[in-house]
PDB file of C-alpha atoms in Angstrom:
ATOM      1  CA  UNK A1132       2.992  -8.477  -2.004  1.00 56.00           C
ATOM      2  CA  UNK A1133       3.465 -11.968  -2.901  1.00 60.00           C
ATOM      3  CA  UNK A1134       3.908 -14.493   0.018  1.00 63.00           C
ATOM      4  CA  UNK A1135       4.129 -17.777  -1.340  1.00 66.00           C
ATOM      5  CA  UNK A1136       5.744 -19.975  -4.037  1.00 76.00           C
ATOM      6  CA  UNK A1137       2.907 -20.859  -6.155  1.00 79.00           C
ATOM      7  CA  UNK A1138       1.621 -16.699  -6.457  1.00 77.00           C
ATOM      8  CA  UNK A1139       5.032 -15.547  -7.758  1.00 80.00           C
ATOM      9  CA  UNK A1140       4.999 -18.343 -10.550  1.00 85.00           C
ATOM     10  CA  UNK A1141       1.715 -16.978 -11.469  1.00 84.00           C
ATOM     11  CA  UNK A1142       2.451 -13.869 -11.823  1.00 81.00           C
ATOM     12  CA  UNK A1143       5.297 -14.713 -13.740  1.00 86.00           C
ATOM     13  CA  UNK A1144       2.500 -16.275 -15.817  1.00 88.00           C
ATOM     14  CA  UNK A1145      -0.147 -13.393 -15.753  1.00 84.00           C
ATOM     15  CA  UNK A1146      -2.682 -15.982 -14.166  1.00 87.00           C
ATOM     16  CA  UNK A1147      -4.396 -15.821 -11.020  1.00 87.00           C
ATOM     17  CA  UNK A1148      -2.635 -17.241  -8.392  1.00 90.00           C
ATOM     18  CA  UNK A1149      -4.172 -20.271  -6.286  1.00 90.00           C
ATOM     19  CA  UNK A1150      -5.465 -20.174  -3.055  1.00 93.00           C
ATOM     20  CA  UNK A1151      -2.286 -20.092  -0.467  1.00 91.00           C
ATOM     21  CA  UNK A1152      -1.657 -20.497   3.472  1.00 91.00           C
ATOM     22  CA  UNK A1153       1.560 -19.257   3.363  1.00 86.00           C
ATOM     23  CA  UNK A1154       1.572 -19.918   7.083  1.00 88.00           C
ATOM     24  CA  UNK A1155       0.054 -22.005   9.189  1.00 93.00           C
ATOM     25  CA  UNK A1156      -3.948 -20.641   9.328  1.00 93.00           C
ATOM     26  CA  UNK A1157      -3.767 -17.676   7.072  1.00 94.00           C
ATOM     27  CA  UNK A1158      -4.959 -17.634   3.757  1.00 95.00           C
ATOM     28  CA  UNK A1159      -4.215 -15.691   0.994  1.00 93.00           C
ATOM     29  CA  UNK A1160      -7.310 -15.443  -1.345  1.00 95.00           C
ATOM     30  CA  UNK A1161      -6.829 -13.458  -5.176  1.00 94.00           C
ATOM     31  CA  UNK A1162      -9.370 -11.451  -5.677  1.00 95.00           C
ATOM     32  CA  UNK A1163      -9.380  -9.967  -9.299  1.00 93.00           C
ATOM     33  CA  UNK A1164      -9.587  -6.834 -10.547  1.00 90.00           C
ATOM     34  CA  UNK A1165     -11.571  -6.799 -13.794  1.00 85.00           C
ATOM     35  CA  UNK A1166     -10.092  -5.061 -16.625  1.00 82.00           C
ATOM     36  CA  UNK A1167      -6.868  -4.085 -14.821  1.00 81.00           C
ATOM     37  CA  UNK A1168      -3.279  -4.318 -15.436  1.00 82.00           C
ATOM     38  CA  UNK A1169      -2.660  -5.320 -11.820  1.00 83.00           C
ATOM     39  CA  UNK A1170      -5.307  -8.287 -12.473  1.00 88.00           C
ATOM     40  CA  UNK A1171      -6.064  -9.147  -8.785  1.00 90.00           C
ATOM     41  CA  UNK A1172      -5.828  -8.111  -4.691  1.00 90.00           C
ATOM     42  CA  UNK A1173      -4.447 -10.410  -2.111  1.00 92.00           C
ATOM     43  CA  UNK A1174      -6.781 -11.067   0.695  1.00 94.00           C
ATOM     44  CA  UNK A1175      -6.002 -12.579   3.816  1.00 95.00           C
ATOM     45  CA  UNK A1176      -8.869 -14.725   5.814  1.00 97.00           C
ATOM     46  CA  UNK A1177      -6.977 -14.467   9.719  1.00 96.00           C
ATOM     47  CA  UNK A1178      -8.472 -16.793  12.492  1.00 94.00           C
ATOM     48  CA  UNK A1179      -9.323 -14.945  15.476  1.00 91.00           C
ATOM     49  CA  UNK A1180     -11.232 -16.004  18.544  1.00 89.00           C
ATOM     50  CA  UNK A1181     -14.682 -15.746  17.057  1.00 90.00           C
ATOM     51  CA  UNK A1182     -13.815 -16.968  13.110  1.00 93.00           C
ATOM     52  CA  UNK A1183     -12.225 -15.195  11.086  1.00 96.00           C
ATOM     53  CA  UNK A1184     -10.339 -11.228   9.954  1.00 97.00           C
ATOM     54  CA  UNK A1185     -10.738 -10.697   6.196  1.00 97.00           C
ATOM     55  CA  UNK A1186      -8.006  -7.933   5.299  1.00 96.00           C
ATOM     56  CA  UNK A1187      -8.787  -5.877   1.880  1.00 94.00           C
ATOM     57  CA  UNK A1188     -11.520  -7.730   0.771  1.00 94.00           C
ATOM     58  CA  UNK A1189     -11.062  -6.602  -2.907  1.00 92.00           C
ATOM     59  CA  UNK A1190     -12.749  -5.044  -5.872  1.00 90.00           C
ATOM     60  CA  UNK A1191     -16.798  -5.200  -5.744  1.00 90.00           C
ATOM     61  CA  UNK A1192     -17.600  -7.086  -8.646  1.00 90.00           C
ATOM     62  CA  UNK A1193     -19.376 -10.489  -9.230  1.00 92.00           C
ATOM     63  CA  UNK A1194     -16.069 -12.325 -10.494  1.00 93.00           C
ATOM     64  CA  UNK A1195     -14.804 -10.679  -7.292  1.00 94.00           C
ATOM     65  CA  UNK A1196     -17.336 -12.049  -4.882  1.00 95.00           C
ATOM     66  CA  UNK A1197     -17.324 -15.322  -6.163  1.00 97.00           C
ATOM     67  CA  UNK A1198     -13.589 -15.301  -5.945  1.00 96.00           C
ATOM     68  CA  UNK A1199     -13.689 -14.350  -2.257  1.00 97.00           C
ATOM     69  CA  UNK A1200     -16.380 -16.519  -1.423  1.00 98.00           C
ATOM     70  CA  UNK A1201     -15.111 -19.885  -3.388  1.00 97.00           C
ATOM     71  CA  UNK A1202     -11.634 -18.972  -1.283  1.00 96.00           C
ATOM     72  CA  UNK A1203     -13.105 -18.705   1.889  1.00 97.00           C
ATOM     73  CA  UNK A1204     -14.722 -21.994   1.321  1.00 97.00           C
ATOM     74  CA  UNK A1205     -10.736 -22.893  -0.153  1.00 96.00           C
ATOM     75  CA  UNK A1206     -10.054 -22.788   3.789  1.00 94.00           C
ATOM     76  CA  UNK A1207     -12.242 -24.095   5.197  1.00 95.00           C
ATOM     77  CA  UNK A1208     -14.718 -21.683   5.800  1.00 96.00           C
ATOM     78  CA  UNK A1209     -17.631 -19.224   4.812  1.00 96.00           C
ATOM     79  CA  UNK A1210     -19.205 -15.489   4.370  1.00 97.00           C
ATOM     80  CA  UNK A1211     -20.964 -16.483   7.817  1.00 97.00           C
ATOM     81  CA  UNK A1212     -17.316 -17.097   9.369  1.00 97.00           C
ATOM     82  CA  UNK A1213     -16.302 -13.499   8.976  1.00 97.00           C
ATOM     83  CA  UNK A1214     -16.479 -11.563  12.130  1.00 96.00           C
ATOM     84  CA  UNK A1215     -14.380  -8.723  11.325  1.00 95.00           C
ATOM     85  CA  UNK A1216     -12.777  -6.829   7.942  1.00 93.00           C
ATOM     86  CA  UNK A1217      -9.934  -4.410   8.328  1.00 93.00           C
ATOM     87  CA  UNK A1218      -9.029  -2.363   5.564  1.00 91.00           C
ATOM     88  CA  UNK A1219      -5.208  -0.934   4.775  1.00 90.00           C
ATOM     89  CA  UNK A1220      -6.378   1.795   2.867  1.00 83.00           C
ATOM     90  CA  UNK A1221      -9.409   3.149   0.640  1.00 81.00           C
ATOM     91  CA  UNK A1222      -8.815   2.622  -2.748  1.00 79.00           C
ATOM     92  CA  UNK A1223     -11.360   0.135  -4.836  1.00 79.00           C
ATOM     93  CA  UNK A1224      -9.219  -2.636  -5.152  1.00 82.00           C
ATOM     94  CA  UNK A1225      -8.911  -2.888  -1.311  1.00 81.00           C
ATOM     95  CA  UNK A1226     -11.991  -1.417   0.260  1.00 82.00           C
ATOM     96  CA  UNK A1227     -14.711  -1.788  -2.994  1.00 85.00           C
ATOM     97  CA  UNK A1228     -16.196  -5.074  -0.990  1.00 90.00           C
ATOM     98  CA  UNK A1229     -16.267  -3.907   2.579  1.00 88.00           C
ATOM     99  CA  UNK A1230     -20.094  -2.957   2.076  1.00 87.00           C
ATOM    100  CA  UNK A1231     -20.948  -6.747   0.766  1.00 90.00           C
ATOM    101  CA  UNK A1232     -18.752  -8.532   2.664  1.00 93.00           C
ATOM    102  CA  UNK A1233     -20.412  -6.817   5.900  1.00 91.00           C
ATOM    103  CA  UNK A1234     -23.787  -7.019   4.807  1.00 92.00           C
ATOM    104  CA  UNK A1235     -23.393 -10.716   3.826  1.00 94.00           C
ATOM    105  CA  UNK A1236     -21.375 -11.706   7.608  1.00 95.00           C
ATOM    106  CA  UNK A1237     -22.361  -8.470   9.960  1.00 93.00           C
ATOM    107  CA  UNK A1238     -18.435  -8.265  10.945  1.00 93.00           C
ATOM    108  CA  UNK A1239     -17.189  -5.236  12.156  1.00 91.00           C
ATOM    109  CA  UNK A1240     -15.005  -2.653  10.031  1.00 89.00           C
ATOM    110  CA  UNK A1241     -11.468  -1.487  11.116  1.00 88.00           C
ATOM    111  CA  UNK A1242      -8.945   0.785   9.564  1.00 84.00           C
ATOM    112  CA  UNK A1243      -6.580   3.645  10.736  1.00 79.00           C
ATOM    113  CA  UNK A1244      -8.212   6.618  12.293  1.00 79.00           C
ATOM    114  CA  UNK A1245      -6.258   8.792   9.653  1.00 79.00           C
ATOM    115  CA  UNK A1246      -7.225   6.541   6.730  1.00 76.00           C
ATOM    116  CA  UNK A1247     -11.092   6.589   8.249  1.00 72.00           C
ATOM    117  CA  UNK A1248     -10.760  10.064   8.491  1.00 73.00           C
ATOM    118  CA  UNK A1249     -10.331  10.823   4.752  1.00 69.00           C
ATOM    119  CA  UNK A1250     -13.613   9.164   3.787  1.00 65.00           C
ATOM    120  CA  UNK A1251     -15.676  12.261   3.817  1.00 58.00           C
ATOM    121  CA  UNK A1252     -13.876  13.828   1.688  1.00 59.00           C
ATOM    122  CA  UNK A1253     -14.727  11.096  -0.707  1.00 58.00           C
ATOM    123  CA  UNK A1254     -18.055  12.007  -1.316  1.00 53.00           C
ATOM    124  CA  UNK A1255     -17.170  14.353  -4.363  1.00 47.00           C
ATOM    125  CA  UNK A1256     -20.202  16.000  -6.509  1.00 48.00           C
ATOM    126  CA  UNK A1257     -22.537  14.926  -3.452  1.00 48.00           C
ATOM    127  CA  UNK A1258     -21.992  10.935  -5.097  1.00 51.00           C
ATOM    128  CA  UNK A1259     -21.594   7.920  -2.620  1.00 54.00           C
ATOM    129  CA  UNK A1260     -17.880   7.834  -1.357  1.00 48.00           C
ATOM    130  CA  UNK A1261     -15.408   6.416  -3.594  1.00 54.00           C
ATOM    131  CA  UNK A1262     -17.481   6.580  -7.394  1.00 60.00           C
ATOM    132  CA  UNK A1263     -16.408  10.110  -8.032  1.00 67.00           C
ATOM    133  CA  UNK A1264     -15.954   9.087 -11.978  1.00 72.00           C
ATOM    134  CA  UNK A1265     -13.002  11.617 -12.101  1.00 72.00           C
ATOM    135  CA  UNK A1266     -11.040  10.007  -8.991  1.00 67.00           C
ATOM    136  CA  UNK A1267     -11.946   6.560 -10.388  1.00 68.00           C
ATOM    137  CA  UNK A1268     -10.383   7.747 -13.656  1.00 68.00           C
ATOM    138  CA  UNK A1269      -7.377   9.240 -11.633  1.00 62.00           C
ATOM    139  CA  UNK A1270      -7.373   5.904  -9.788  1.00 60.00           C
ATOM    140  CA  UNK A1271      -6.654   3.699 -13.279  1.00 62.00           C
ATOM    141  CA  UNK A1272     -10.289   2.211 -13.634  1.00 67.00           C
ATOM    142  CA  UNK A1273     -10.839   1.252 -17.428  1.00 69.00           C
ATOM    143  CA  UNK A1274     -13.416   3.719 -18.636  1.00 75.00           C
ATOM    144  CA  UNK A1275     -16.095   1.067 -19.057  1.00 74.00           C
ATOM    145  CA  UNK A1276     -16.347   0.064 -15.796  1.00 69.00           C
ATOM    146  CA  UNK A1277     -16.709   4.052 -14.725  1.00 70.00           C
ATOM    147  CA  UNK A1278     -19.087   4.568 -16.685  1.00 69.00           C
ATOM    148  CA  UNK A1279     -21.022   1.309 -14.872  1.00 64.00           C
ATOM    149  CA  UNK A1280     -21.598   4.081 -12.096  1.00 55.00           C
ATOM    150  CA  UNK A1281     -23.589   6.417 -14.353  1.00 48.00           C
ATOM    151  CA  UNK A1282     -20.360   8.962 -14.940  1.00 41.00           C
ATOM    152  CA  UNK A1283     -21.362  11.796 -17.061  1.00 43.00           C
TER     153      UNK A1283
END
């Protein structure tokens, strides 16, 4: 969704967007996608008592992290500021950075029971949830990048 002026002329532009507080102490970081057509998530660093609420941290990728970490610093903050991460859904471009992003911070990890629920079933061909090769293929990822995870 695009919530501010300066992300819907770049996307008019095919660029990634700047950095954004659309309102007053949230922060909309881009996070890109390598090697997709939909080129980049929108994350959202939220103050809360303790620091901050990253929602969908993005795509795990280098380009990714540094993109996440150079906007954090964008407001004002850093991967030690993160106290919690909630997650809208479980797809790569959304969840693929929980794993760093809680490693790096030690913030907790919300989502939807429902959502949380379907992770088990995620773990297809007895591989770590989510790098099934054919649901990452199903999913859109370019075929280079699944075959990063060792895909047959």
């Amino acid at each position: 969704m695009i919530t501010g002026i300066a992300q819907a002329e770049a996307w008019r532009r095919r660029v990634l967007p700047p950095v954004e507080e659309p309102r007053p102490g949230v922060w909309s970081i881009p996070v890109p996608i390598p090697h997709n057509p939909m080129r980049y998530t929108l994350s959202y660093a939220i103050p809360d008592d303790d620091g901050l609420v990253v929602v969908d941290p993005g795509w795990d990728s280098g380009e990714a992290r540094a993109a996440l970490t150079a906007g954090l610093a964008a407001a004002g903050a850093n991967l030690a500021d993160v106290t919690g991460i909630v997650v809208t859904h479980v797809h790569p471009d959304h969840h693929g950075m929980t794993g760093w992003l809680r490693g790096e911070s030690g913030a907790w990890i919300g989502m939807h029971p429902a959502e949380a629920a379907t992770l088990p079933t995620r773990a297809w061909r007895g591989r770590h949830p989510g790098i099934d090769p054919d649901w990452l293929r199903f999913q859109g990822v370019p075929p280079e990048e699944v075959d990063l995870w060792g895909a047959p």
